[in-house]
Amino acid sequence: MFNDVSLRMLHHRGGACGLKEGQMTDYKAGDNSWVVLLVDDQPANLEILRGTLQEEGYELAFAATGEDAMEIVPELKPDLILLDVMMPGIDGFETCRRLKKTETGKSIPVVFVTARSETTDLMEGFDAGGIDYITKPFQHEEVRARVRSHMELVTLRRTLEKQVQHTQELLEQTLTGSLNIFHQVLAGFDPNLFNHAARLRQLVRECGPALGFNDTTTLEIAAMFLPLGLVTLPPDTIARYRENGHLSPVEKNMLIRVPETGARLLERIPHLKKISKIVHFHQKGYDGSGFPEEGPQREGLPLESRMLKLLSDFVFEELNGLEGSRAVERLEAKSKLYDPFLMAKFRVFIDQQEQILEQTPKVEKSITFQELKTGLVLADKIENKEGMILLNPGQTITELHMMLLKNHKEFVGIKEPILVLED
């Protein structure tokens, strides 16, 4: 009997269970065994359950109170808990409620063990988070069958979880691959668009947390897809637009509808509908100006769209020769276009970055194109031999940048040496 058995400290899945007096454990060999935690204040009941289940090959652990069970579960991580209802201290129902509020316990199935069979008792158990009942006195075959059934459900659930995780990983890999392919196409189509998108993504990653976006994944994806609609325009139209040249009414209408075009392309791709909405409104001013002419304004606009409107315009000013606070001042002159909260936060971020740069001495060095590699930060712009600016100062070289530069190196040539910041 348990009251005659000396308590043992046994290792479970690489670590001791840390059991104290009143917390009992037994062990069934086999690394792949299921772990069942039995909780009952009566040693005789635990002895019966052990005799019933140990031949099934389960690893068995024991607790005499609800408090002991709460202490054991986070480290033991059992696959199933058989929990007595009537115990001193906190009863089984309250123990289950508390377990279901914990990160470890919320996913562990709990089967109540009780002699009570009133409907109200059964409903209280289900409301507390239990999934089944085993009634006393125990019927050995019923106990084995119920535990076996729930273990099969646990196996099925975990198999499905692994399949879902695998599917999510495949989707993420597919999305990442698609983004890289799109940027390779963009780099060949128009290096300036590529440069803007790459710098915008970098800026999103750098300042996102300061502006309230601790997870910038969605924003980064949206930033990379902002130029998608422009790819549908004739190259000479884009060139004239960039140089403030004459545009026909048809071309102006096409440019106005670039966000809508990109959004419509994206909404056809599963899992990118949110990105599509962000892209659709990224040229909409906070005051309601811009495209689309109708629709939401101010807080009615997606927060991510308001963020990208601000940062995209900032990058535009950067690429046209204004840096840091000077670029922010240009945006502040038309502040009605931007979310005032984001603008204030962004101003603080830029000021802090400039202070850091002032206090950090820059050490520059000249390198050849062959010495250029990912991770280096540019101290000066990179141009091709025709004078086209490919990358700007402050940008960190990525694999996509290297692809762009190698293409220009092969067909046009790159001006050397290249000026970078030393590590």
XYZ file of C-alpha atoms in Angstrom:
423
model
C 0.000 0.000 0.000
C 1.140 3.595 -0.605
C 1.302 4.517 3.063
C 3.888 1.757 3.489
C 5.969 2.683 0.452
C 8.959 4.969 0.889
C 8.654 7.990 -1.414
C 11.153 8.128 -4.244
C 12.623 10.896 -6.374
C 12.454 9.664 -9.966
C 13.674 11.317 -13.112
C 11.091 12.078 -15.760
C 11.963 13.247 -19.291
C 15.402 14.407 -18.323
C 14.690 16.044 -14.953
C 13.563 15.236 -11.453
C 9.884 15.698 -10.711
C 10.744 17.465 -7.476
C 8.183 15.591 -5.375
C 7.817 16.288 -1.682
C 6.266 14.309 1.114
C 2.649 13.657 0.261
C 3.441 13.579 -3.459
C 3.923 10.034 -4.696
C 5.266 8.704 -7.932
C 5.739 5.391 -9.665
C 7.406 4.662 -12.977
C 6.715 2.376 -15.904
C 9.715 1.908 -18.184
C 9.633 3.092 -21.758
C 10.657 6.444 -23.228
C 7.486 6.577 -25.327
C 5.081 5.825 -22.481
C 2.130 8.064 -21.750
C 2.205 9.930 -18.439
C -0.903 9.823 -16.254
C -1.185 11.864 -13.067
C -3.527 10.317 -10.469
C -4.813 12.706 -7.789
C -6.660 11.318 -4.738
C -6.313 11.810 -0.979
C -7.077 8.119 -0.327
C -4.034 5.830 -0.745
C -6.342 2.844 -1.271
C -7.879 4.484 -4.344
C -4.433 5.285 -5.754
C -3.408 1.664 -5.194
C -6.442 0.414 -7.120
C -5.803 2.797 -10.008
C -2.140 1.838 -10.116
C -3.016 -1.817 -10.267
C -5.541 -1.119 -13.008
C -3.323 1.044 -15.233
C 0.273 -0.073 -14.719
C -0.094 -3.099 -17.014
C -1.160 -0.730 -19.823
C 2.385 0.629 -19.987
C 1.710 4.138 -18.692
C 4.114 6.161 -16.582
C 2.171 6.902 -13.397
C 2.608 9.837 -11.026
C 0.574 10.500 -7.884
C -0.579 13.447 -5.795
C -2.625 13.433 -2.570
C -4.107 16.953 -2.815
C -5.107 19.533 -5.364
C -2.285 21.792 -4.152
C 0.255 19.016 -4.800
C -1.165 18.474 -8.273
C -0.829 22.198 -9.075
C 2.828 22.014 -8.076
C 3.604 18.825 -10.009
C 1.889 19.599 -13.327
C 4.172 22.385 -14.686
C 7.254 20.173 -14.451
C 5.720 16.753 -15.068
C 3.506 17.827 -17.992
C 1.281 14.708 -17.853
C -0.707 13.599 -20.875
C -3.835 12.911 -18.787
C -5.003 13.688 -15.243
C -7.423 11.516 -13.250
C -8.668 13.872 -10.554
C -10.708 12.992 -7.473
C -13.524 15.443 -6.744
C -13.796 15.192 -2.921
C -10.450 16.097 -1.343
C -9.315 18.180 1.621
C -8.184 21.701 0.799
C -9.212 22.680 -2.709
C -11.540 20.091 -4.213
C -11.207 18.564 -7.666
C -13.460 21.092 -9.394
C -11.466 24.079 -8.094
C -8.169 22.315 -8.854
C -9.299 21.840 -12.437
C -10.377 25.477 -12.752
C -6.963 26.635 -11.569
C -5.126 24.213 -13.824
C -7.042 25.431 -16.876
C -5.836 28.980 -16.174
C -2.187 27.912 -16.421
C -0.130 27.726 -19.608
C 0.754 24.058 -19.023
C -2.540 22.849 -17.606
C -4.939 24.427 -20.103
C -4.301 21.764 -22.751
C -4.124 18.690 -20.490
C -7.358 16.633 -20.459
C -8.847 16.091 -16.981
C -11.087 13.135 -16.123
C -12.912 13.420 -12.792
C -13.053 10.462 -10.417
C -16.095 10.551 -8.133
C -18.885 8.638 -6.483
C -21.256 11.560 -7.142
C -23.533 11.089 -10.120
C -26.055 13.914 -9.814
C -26.568 15.904 -13.021
C -25.596 19.145 -11.262
C -22.308 17.557 -10.165
C -21.589 16.355 -13.684
C -22.328 19.779 -15.154
C -20.108 21.505 -12.604
C -17.263 19.224 -13.627
C -17.679 19.991 -17.320
C -17.968 23.720 -16.554
C -14.717 23.499 -14.585
C -12.919 22.145 -17.664
C -13.175 18.374 -17.240
C -13.844 16.177 -20.272
C -15.149 12.968 -18.694
C -16.052 11.089 -15.479
C -15.018 7.793 -13.971
C -17.389 6.680 -11.218
C -16.609 4.863 -7.997
C -16.535 2.021 -7.179
C -14.020 1.419 -9.990
C -14.705 -1.000 -12.815
C -11.244 -1.999 -14.027
C -12.191 -2.499 -17.674
C -14.100 0.788 -17.753
C -11.107 2.676 -16.301
C -8.719 1.121 -18.835
C -11.108 1.757 -21.729
C -11.719 5.398 -20.823
C -8.048 6.169 -20.300
C -7.143 4.374 -23.546
C -9.821 6.321 -25.413
C -8.598 9.662 -24.131
C -4.990 8.792 -24.946
C -6.063 8.063 -28.503
C -7.727 11.493 -28.628
C -4.538 13.088 -27.281
C -2.559 11.319 -30.000
C -4.957 12.514 -32.670
C -4.897 16.093 -31.373
C -1.105 16.190 -31.322
C -0.897 14.709 -34.781
C -3.250 17.400 -36.060
C -1.261 20.094 -34.256
C 1.938 18.880 -35.934
C 0.214 18.864 -39.316
C -1.080 22.400 -38.758
C 2.386 23.546 -37.674
C 3.950 21.905 -40.726
C 1.371 23.555 -42.992
C 2.035 26.949 -41.404
C 5.774 26.504 -41.904
C 5.215 25.625 -45.564
C 2.991 28.691 -46.009
C 5.607 30.912 -44.398
C 8.341 29.453 -46.610
C 6.144 29.904 -49.680
C 5.387 33.510 -48.750
C 9.049 34.255 -48.085
C 10.026 32.686 -51.402
C 7.323 34.634 -53.229
C 8.487 37.892 -51.658
C 12.077 37.221 -52.679
C 11.043 36.411 -56.242
C 8.927 39.560 -56.416
C 11.839 41.687 -55.211
C 14.192 40.088 -57.718
C 11.721 40.978 -60.468
C 11.329 44.474 -59.002
C 15.109 44.958 -58.880
C 15.332 44.190 -62.578
C 12.224 46.181 -63.477
C 13.089 49.389 -61.604
C 16.007 49.647 -59.141
C 14.514 52.827 -57.643
C 11.300 51.039 -56.671
C 13.335 48.181 -55.267
C 15.510 50.618 -53.334
C 12.460 52.350 -51.844
C 10.827 49.066 -50.798
C 14.051 47.695 -49.303
C 14.732 50.880 -47.321
C 11.106 51.042 -46.157
C 11.237 47.492 -44.881
C 14.469 48.235 -43.019
C 12.958 51.370 -41.464
C 9.815 49.464 -40.397
C 11.981 46.916 -38.606
C 14.093 49.609 -36.911
C 11.396 51.991 -35.697
C 8.360 49.679 -35.414
C 8.759 48.940 -31.674
C 9.199 52.661 -30.897
C 5.892 53.377 -32.649
C 3.993 50.590 -30.883
C 4.555 47.680 -33.295
C 6.499 45.064 -31.342
C 5.858 42.481 -34.074
C 6.674 44.093 -37.419
C 6.177 41.001 -39.596
C 2.886 42.145 -41.136
C 4.191 45.653 -41.722
C 7.382 44.371 -43.354
C 5.425 42.168 -45.749
C 3.120 45.059 -46.623
C 6.123 47.351 -47.147
C 7.640 44.899 -49.608
C 4.391 44.692 -51.567
C 3.660 48.444 -51.760
C 5.248 48.777 -55.246
C 3.236 45.874 -56.652
C 0.706 48.095 -58.425
C 3.480 50.176 -60.006
C 4.855 47.097 -61.750
C 1.709 47.103 -63.908
C 2.521 50.576 -65.305
C 4.591 51.270 -68.430
C 8.235 52.031 -67.470
C 8.214 55.372 -69.334
C 5.155 56.473 -67.324
C 6.981 55.725 -64.077
C 10.073 57.564 -65.345
C 8.103 60.712 -66.251
C 6.260 60.591 -62.930
C 9.545 60.383 -61.020
C 10.996 63.308 -63.007
C 7.783 65.391 -62.657
C 7.295 65.161 -66.401
C 4.065 65.566 -68.363
C 1.496 62.832 -67.792
C -1.641 62.267 -69.804
C -5.029 62.076 -68.012
C -5.014 58.312 -68.556
C -1.565 57.980 -66.979
C -2.594 60.144 -64.013
C -5.616 57.951 -63.456
C -3.426 54.827 -63.584
C -1.058 56.294 -60.989
C -3.914 57.276 -58.698
C -5.205 53.710 -58.794
C -1.838 52.031 -58.134
C -2.731 51.109 -54.497
C -6.054 49.640 -55.623
C -4.336 47.622 -58.348
C -1.804 46.202 -55.892
C -4.532 45.449 -53.351
C -6.642 43.584 -55.908
C -3.678 41.434 -56.898
C -2.893 40.626 -53.272
C -6.455 39.819 -52.192
C -6.451 36.867 -54.574
C -3.673 35.243 -52.544
C -4.801 33.235 -49.478
C -3.685 34.696 -46.135
C -2.819 38.089 -47.651
C -6.209 39.787 -47.351
C -5.042 41.881 -44.383
C -1.928 42.893 -46.330
C -4.213 43.782 -49.244
C -6.221 46.199 -47.083
C -3.065 47.833 -45.743
C -1.718 48.356 -49.270
C -5.071 49.683 -50.488
C -5.078 52.590 -48.017
C -1.349 53.353 -47.721
C -1.644 56.516 -49.871
C -4.691 57.795 -48.007
C -3.957 60.882 -45.911
C -5.020 61.046 -42.277
C -7.235 64.002 -43.246
C -9.038 61.936 -45.890
C -7.100 63.266 -48.884
C -5.350 60.983 -51.358
C -6.510 57.653 -52.715
C -9.087 56.228 -52.524
C -11.082 59.458 -52.689
C -13.975 57.905 -50.778
C -13.680 55.777 -47.700
C -12.318 56.022 -44.160
C -10.117 58.701 -42.675
C -8.369 59.435 -39.385
C -8.754 56.479 -36.956
C -11.000 54.746 -39.488
C -7.920 53.976 -41.586
C -5.972 50.811 -40.757
C -3.229 51.695 -38.269
C -0.691 49.853 -40.438
C -1.672 51.969 -43.467
C -1.199 55.157 -41.441
C 2.203 53.890 -40.354
C 3.328 53.054 -43.899
C 2.027 56.364 -45.267
C 4.323 58.182 -42.833
C 7.379 55.960 -43.300
C 7.018 55.647 -47.072
C 6.912 59.425 -47.471
C 9.923 59.723 -45.166
C 11.882 57.261 -47.331
C 10.878 59.253 -50.417
C 12.418 62.368 -48.858
C 15.531 60.389 -47.877
C 16.032 59.101 -51.397
C 15.738 62.675 -52.649
C 18.608 63.868 -50.479
C 17.035 64.793 -47.144
C 18.054 62.814 -44.092
C 16.857 62.427 -40.527
C 15.306 65.493 -38.913
C 15.365 67.481 -42.166
C 13.175 64.840 -43.818
C 10.859 64.834 -40.792
C 10.550 68.623 -40.996
C 9.413 68.274 -44.601
C 6.676 65.880 -43.458
C 5.699 68.088 -40.520
C 5.035 70.894 -42.983
C 2.158 68.780 -44.325
C 1.258 67.197 -40.989
C -2.454 66.915 -41.790
C -1.557 63.888 -43.934
C -0.213 61.891 -40.993
C -1.481 60.376 -37.774
C -0.362 62.924 -35.122
C 0.406 60.228 -32.556
C 2.633 58.298 -34.978
C 4.269 61.500 -36.193
C 5.170 62.550 -32.632
C 6.575 59.108 -31.845
C 8.521 59.040 -35.112
C 10.021 62.477 -34.453
C 11.282 61.245 -31.061
C 12.721 58.114 -32.697
C 14.589 60.097 -35.387
C 15.943 62.587 -32.836
C 17.210 59.735 -30.674
C 18.847 58.038 -33.662
C 20.631 61.262 -34.606
C 21.882 61.697 -31.032
C 23.248 58.155 -31.077
C 24.988 58.798 -34.398
C 26.508 62.016 -33.092
C 27.890 60.219 -30.056
C 29.171 57.273 -32.082
C 32.225 58.097 -34.164
C 31.963 56.839 -37.718
C 34.901 54.940 -39.096
C 34.658 54.589 -42.836
C 36.653 52.428 -45.185
C 36.817 51.929 -48.924
C 36.299 48.471 -50.347
C 35.971 46.910 -53.765
C 32.779 45.388 -55.050
C 34.281 41.939 -54.514
C 34.691 42.740 -50.813
C 31.079 43.855 -50.407
C 28.934 41.421 -48.395
C 25.661 41.204 -46.519
C 25.546 42.958 -43.160
C 27.805 45.872 -44.112
C 26.369 49.386 -43.683
C 26.902 51.909 -46.453
C 28.651 55.173 -45.599
C 27.905 56.589 -49.046
C 25.566 55.845 -51.914
C 26.285 53.156 -54.511
C 25.835 54.161 -58.150
C 26.130 52.290 -61.390
C 28.451 53.688 -64.071
C 25.556 55.521 -65.700
C 25.049 57.541 -62.503
C 21.896 55.763 -61.320
C 21.704 55.638 -57.522
C 21.180 52.025 -56.519
C 21.548 52.190 -52.738
C 21.754 55.056 -50.263
C 23.926 55.809 -47.215
C 22.843 54.044 -44.035
C 21.398 50.987 -45.767
C 22.454 47.577 -44.543
C 23.397 45.249 -47.385
C 21.058 42.256 -47.766
C 21.042 39.270 -50.109
C 18.485 41.018 -52.316
C 20.740 44.075 -52.512
C 23.598 41.841 -53.608
C 21.437 40.383 -56.393
C 20.551 43.877 -57.604
C 24.159 45.058 -57.520
C 25.503 41.963 -59.265
C 23.065 42.492 -62.128
C 24.214 46.095 -62.558
C 27.848 45.060 -62.189
C 27.439 42.600 -65.040
C 25.459 44.778 -67.482
C 26.420 48.390 -66.680
C 29.139 48.355 -64.059
C 29.358 49.679 -60.490
C 31.316 52.750 -59.445
C 34.157 51.784 -57.131
C 35.474 52.012 -54.504
C 32.465 51.559 -52.217
C 32.435 53.389 -48.905
C 31.152 51.424 -45.889
C 31.220 51.772 -42.115
C 33.647 49.594 -40.232
C 32.167 47.106 -37.756
